[in-house]
Tab-separated table of C-alpha atoms in Angstrom:
chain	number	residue	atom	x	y	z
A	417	UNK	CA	-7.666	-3.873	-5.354
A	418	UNK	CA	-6.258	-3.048	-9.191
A	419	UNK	CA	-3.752	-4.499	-10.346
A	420	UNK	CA	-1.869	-1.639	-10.503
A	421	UNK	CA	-1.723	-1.263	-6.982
A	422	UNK	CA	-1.150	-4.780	-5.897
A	423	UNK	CA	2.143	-4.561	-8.048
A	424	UNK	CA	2.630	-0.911	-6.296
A	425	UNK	CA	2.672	-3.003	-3.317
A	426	UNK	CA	4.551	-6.104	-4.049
A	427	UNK	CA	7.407	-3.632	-5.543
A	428	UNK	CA	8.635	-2.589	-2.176
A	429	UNK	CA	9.648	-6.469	-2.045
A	430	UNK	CA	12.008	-5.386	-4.906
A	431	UNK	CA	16.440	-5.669	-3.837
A	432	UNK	CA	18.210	-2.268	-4.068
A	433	UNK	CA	21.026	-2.578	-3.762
A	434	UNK	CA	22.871	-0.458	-1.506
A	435	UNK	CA	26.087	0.010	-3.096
A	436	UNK	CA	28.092	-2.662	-0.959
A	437	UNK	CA	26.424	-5.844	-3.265
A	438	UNK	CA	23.699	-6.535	-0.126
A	439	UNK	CA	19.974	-6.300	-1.398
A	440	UNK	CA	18.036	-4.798	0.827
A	441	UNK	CA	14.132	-3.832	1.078
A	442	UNK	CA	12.281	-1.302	2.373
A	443	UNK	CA	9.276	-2.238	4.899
A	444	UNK	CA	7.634	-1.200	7.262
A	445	UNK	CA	6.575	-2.588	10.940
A	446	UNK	CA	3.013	-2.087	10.509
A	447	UNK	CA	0.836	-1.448	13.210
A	448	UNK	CA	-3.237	-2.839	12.574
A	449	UNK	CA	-3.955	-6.522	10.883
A	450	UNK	CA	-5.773	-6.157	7.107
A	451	UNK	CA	-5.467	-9.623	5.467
A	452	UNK	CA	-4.321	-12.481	5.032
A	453	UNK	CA	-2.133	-13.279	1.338
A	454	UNK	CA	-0.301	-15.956	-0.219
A	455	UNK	CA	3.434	-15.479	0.779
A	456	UNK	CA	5.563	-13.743	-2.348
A	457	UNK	CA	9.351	-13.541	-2.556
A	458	UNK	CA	10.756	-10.141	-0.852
A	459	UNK	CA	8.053	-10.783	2.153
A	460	UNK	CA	9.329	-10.361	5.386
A	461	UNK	CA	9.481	-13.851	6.949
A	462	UNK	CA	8.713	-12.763	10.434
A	463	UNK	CA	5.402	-12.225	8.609
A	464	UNK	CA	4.365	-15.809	7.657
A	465	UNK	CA	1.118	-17.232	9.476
A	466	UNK	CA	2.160	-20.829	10.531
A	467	UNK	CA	-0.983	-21.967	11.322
A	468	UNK	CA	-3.067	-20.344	8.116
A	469	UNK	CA	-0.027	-22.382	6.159
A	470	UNK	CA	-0.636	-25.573	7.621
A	471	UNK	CA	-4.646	-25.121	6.934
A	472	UNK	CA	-3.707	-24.036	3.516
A	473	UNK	CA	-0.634	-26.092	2.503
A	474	UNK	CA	0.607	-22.880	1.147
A	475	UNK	CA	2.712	-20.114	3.112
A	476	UNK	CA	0.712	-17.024	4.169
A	477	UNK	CA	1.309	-13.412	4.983
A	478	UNK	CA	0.275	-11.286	7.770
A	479	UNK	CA	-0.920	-7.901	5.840
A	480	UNK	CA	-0.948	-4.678	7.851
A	481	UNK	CA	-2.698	-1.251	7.411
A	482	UNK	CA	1.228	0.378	6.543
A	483	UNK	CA	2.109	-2.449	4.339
A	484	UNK	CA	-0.748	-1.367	2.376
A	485	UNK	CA	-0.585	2.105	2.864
A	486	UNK	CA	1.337	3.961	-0.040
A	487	UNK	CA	3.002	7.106	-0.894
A	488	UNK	CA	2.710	7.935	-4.408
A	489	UNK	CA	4.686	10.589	-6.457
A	490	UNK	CA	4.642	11.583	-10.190
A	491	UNK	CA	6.798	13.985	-12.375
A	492	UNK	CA	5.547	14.690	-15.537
A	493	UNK	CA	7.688	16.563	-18.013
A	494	UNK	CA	5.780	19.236	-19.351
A	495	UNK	CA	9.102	21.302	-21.567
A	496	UNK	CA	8.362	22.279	-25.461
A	497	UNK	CA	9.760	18.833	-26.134
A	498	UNK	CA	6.885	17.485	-24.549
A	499	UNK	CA	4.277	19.708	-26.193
A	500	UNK	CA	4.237	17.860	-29.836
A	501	UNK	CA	2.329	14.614	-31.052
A	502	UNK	CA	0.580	13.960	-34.762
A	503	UNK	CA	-3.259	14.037	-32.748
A	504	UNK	CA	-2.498	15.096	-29.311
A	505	UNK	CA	1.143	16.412	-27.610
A	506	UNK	CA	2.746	13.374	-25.366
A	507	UNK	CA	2.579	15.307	-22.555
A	508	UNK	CA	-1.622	15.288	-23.201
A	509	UNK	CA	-1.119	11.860	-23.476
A	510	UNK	CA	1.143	11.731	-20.010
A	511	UNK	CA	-1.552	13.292	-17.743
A	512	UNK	CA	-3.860	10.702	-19.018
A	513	UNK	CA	-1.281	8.048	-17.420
A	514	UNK	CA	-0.735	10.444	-14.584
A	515	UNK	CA	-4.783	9.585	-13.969
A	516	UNK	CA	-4.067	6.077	-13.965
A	517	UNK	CA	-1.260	6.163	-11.650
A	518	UNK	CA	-2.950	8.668	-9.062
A	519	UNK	CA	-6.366	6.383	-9.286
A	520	UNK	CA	-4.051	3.470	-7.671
A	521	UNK	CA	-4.989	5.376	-4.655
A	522	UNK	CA	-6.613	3.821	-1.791
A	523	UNK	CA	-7.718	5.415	1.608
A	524	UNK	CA	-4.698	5.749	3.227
A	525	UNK	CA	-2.703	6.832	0.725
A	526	UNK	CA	-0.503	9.739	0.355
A	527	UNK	CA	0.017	11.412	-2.757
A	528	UNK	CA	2.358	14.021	-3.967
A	529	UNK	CA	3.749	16.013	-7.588
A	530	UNK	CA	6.619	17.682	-8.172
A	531	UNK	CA	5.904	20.465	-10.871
A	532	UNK	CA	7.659	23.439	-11.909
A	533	UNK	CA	6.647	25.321	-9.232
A	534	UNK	CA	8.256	22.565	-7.213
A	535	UNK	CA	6.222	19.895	-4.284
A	536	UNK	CA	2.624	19.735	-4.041
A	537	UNK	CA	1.987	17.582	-1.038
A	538	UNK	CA	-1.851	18.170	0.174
A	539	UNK	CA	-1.332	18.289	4.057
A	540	UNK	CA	-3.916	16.656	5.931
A	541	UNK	CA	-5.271	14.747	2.580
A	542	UNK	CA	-5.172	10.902	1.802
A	543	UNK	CA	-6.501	8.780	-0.766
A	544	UNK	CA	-8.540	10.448	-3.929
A	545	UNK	CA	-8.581	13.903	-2.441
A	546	UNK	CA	-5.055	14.186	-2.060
A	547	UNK	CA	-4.737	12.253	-5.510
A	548	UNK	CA	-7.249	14.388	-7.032
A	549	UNK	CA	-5.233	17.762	-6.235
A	550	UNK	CA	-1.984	16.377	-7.741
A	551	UNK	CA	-3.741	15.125	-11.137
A	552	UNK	CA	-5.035	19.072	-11.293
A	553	UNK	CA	-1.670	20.363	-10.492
A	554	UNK	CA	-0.476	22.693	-12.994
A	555	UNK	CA	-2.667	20.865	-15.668
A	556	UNK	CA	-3.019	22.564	-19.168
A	557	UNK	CA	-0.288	25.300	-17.862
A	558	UNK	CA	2.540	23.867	-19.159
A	559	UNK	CA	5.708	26.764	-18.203
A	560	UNK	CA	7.936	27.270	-21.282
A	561	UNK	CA	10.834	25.378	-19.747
A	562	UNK	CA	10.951	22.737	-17.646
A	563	UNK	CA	13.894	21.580	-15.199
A	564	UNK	CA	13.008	17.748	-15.336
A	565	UNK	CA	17.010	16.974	-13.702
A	566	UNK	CA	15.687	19.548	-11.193
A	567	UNK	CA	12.561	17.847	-10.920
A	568	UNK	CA	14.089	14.539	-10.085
A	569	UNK	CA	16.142	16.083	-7.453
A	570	UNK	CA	13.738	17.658	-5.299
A	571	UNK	CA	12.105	14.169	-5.628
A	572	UNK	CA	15.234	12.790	-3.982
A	573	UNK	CA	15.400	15.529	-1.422
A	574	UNK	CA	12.039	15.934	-0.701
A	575	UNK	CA	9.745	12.390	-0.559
A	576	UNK	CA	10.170	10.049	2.107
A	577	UNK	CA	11.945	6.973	1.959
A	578	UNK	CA	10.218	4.040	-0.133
A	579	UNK	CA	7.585	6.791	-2.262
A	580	UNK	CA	6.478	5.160	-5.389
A	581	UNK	CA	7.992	7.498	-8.220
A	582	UNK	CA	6.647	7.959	-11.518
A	583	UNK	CA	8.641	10.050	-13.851
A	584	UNK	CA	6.763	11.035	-17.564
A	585	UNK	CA	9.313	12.846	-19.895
A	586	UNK	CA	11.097	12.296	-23.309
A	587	UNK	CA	14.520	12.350	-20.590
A	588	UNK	CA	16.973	14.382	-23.383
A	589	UNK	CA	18.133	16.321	-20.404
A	590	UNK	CA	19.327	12.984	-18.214
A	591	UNK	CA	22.307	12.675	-19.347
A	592	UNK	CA	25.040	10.258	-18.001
A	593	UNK	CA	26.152	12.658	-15.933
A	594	UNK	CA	22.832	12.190	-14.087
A	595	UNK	CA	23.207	8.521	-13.769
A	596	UNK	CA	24.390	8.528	-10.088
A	597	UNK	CA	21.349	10.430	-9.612
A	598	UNK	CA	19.146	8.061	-11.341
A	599	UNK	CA	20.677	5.423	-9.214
A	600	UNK	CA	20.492	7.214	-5.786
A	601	UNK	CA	16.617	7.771	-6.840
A	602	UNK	CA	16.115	4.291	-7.952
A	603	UNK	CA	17.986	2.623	-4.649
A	604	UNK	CA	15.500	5.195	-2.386
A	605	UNK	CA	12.681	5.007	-3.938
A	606	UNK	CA	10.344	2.360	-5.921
A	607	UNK	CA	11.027	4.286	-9.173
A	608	UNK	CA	8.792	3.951	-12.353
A	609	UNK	CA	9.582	5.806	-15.518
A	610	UNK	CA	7.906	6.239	-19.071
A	611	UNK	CA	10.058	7.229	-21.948
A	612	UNK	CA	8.150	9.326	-24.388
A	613	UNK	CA	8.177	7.618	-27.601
A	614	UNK	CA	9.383	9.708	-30.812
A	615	UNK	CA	5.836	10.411	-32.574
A	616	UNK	CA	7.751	10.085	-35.701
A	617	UNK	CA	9.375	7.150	-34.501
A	618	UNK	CA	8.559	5.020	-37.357
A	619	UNK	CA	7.995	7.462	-40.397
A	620	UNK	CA	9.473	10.799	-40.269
A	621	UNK	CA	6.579	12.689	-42.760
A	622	UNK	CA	9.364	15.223	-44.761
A	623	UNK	CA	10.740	14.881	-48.263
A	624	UNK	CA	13.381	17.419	-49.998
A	625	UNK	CA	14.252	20.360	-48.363
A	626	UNK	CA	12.693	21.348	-45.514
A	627	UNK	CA	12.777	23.883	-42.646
A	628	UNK	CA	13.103	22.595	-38.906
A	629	UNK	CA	12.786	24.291	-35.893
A	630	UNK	CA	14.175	22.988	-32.466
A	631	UNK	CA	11.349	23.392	-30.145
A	632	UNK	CA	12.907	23.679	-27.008
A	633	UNK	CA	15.422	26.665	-28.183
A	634	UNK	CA	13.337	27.811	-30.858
A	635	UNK	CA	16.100	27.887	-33.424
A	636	UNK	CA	15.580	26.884	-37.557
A	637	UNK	CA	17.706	25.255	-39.892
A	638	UNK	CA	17.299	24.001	-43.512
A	639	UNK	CA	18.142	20.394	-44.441
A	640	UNK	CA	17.472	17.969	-47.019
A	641	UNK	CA	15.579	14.467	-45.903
A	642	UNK	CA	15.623	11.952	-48.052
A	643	UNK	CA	15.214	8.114	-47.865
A	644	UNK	CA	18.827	7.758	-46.244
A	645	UNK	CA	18.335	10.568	-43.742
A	646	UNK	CA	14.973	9.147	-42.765
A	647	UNK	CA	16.289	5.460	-42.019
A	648	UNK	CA	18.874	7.012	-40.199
A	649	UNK	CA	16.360	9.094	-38.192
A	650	UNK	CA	14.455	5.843	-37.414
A	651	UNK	CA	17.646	4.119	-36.165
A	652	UNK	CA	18.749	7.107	-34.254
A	653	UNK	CA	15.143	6.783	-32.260
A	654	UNK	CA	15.627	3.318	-32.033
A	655	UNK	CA	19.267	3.326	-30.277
A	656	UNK	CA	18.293	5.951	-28.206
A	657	UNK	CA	15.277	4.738	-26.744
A	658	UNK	CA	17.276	1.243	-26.226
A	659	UNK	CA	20.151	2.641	-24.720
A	660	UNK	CA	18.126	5.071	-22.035
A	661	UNK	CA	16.163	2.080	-20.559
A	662	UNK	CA	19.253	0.299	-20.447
A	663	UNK	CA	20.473	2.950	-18.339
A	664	UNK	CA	17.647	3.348	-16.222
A	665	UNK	CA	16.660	-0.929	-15.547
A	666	UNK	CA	20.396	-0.891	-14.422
A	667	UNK	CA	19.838	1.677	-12.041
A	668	UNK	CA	16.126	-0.594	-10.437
A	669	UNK	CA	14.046	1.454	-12.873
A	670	UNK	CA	11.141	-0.299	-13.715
A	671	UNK	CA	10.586	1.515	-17.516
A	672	UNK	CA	7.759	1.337	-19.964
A	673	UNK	CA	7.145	3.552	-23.296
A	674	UNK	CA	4.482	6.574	-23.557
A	675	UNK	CA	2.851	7.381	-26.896
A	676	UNK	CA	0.163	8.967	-27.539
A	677	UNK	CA	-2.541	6.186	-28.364
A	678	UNK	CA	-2.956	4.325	-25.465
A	679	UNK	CA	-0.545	5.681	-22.329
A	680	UNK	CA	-2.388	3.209	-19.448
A	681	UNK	CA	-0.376	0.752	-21.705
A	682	UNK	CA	2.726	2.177	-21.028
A	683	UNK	CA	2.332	1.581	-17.321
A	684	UNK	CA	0.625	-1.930	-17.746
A	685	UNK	CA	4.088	-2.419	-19.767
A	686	UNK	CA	6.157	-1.042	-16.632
A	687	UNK	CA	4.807	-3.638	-14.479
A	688	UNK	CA	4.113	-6.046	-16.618
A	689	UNK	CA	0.690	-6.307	-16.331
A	690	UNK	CA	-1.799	-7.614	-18.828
């Protein structure tokens, strides 16, 4: 079992809470015995082998075939905002992480996407076939726009109860008038997102006057970067980037940051792992 998916697993251990100040989990009865594991904090008590503890001195858990059985769900932001990188675009570098996320998938497994075109749930598929048709959904056909609120909204109206989300985008259209949403996602679901990292993060390459065109609109305006307007660019990044996964670990986000060089990293950092 990866790593990856034994933290999939333990994360529907993790409180939401439900609004009142109760945590809660979400678990399943289960139905078919798997395994034996030591006990971790969120297990469900009713669980616990007694006499595997008192063989082991430790406390053990009962596994069943649904408590290892997972739905998993990505959105990957694939706007014009998305499309740039200095080697490759970040949303190049998403899918790679979308392969990562979808080869978590064991046998049982469901798997789902939410594209532009909206759900792609193979019916009758589990495990890497199922996974395998959502890492080739819309691939290399990014549309011109992309409704990533809209995105996360059919998410929320569409998966079942207790899906493991992913969401992949630079998030410039999540606003704060999309934090209730954000929260409703992240006390439904076991929500994951990767914030797309400024390629120019650290060193904006433009000196003097220069000509820049918003990529999402399409629209050009001259300006002058110097030294002070590139510090302030970097800060700008900076602040942003630090006040969105503020936004989103409030709301049970788990939240790592994509860039282009390595983006497994960015999920490893998610969960932290390794």
């Amino acid at each position: 079992m990866s790593d990856l998916r034994t933290a999939l697993l333990r994360g529907r251990n993790r409180p939401r809470n439900t609004g009142a100040g109760s945590p809660t989990t979400l678990r399943g009865d289960g139905y078919e015995f798997v395994e034996l594991r030591e006990y971790v904090a969120g297990d469900d008590p009713r669980r616990i082998d007694w006499a595997s503890t008192a063989r082991t001195g430790a406390l053990q858990t009962r596994i069943v075939l649904e408590d290892v059985a997972l739905t998993l769900a990505a959105i990957l932001d694939e706007s014009p905002s998305m499309q740039v990188g200095r080697r490759r675009s970040l949303a190049a570098a998403g899918n790679e992480a979308l392969d990562v996320w979808y080869d978590a998938a064991s046998a049982d497994d469901r798997c789902a996407r939410i594209t532009g075109d909206g759900l792609v749930a193979p019916l009758g598929l589990r495990g890497r076939r199922s996974a395998l048709v959502c890492m080739d959904s819309a691939r290399g056909t990014g549309p011109a726009s992309f409704d990533f609120v809209g995105a996360l909204e059919v998410a929320y109206a569409a998966l079942p109860r207790g899906t493991a989300v992913l969401a992949i985008g630079d998030f410039f259209d999540v606003g704060i008038e999309q934090d209730r949403l954000l929260a409703q996602l992240g006390m439904r679901f076991d929500c994951t997102a990767l914030v797309a990292r400024d390629p120019w993060a650290d060193d904006l390459p433009l000196r003097g006057f220069v000509r820049m065109r918003d990529v999402e609109t399409g629209s050009a305006r001259r300006l002058f970067v110097g030294k002070r307007e590139r510090c302030a660019y970097a800060r700008a990044v900076c602040d942003r980037e630090l006040r969105l996964r503020e936004r989103l670990a409030a709301r049970n986000w788990r939240v790592g940051a994509l860039t282009e060089d390595n983006p497994a990293h960015a999920l490893y950092e998610a969960f932290a792992l390794r």
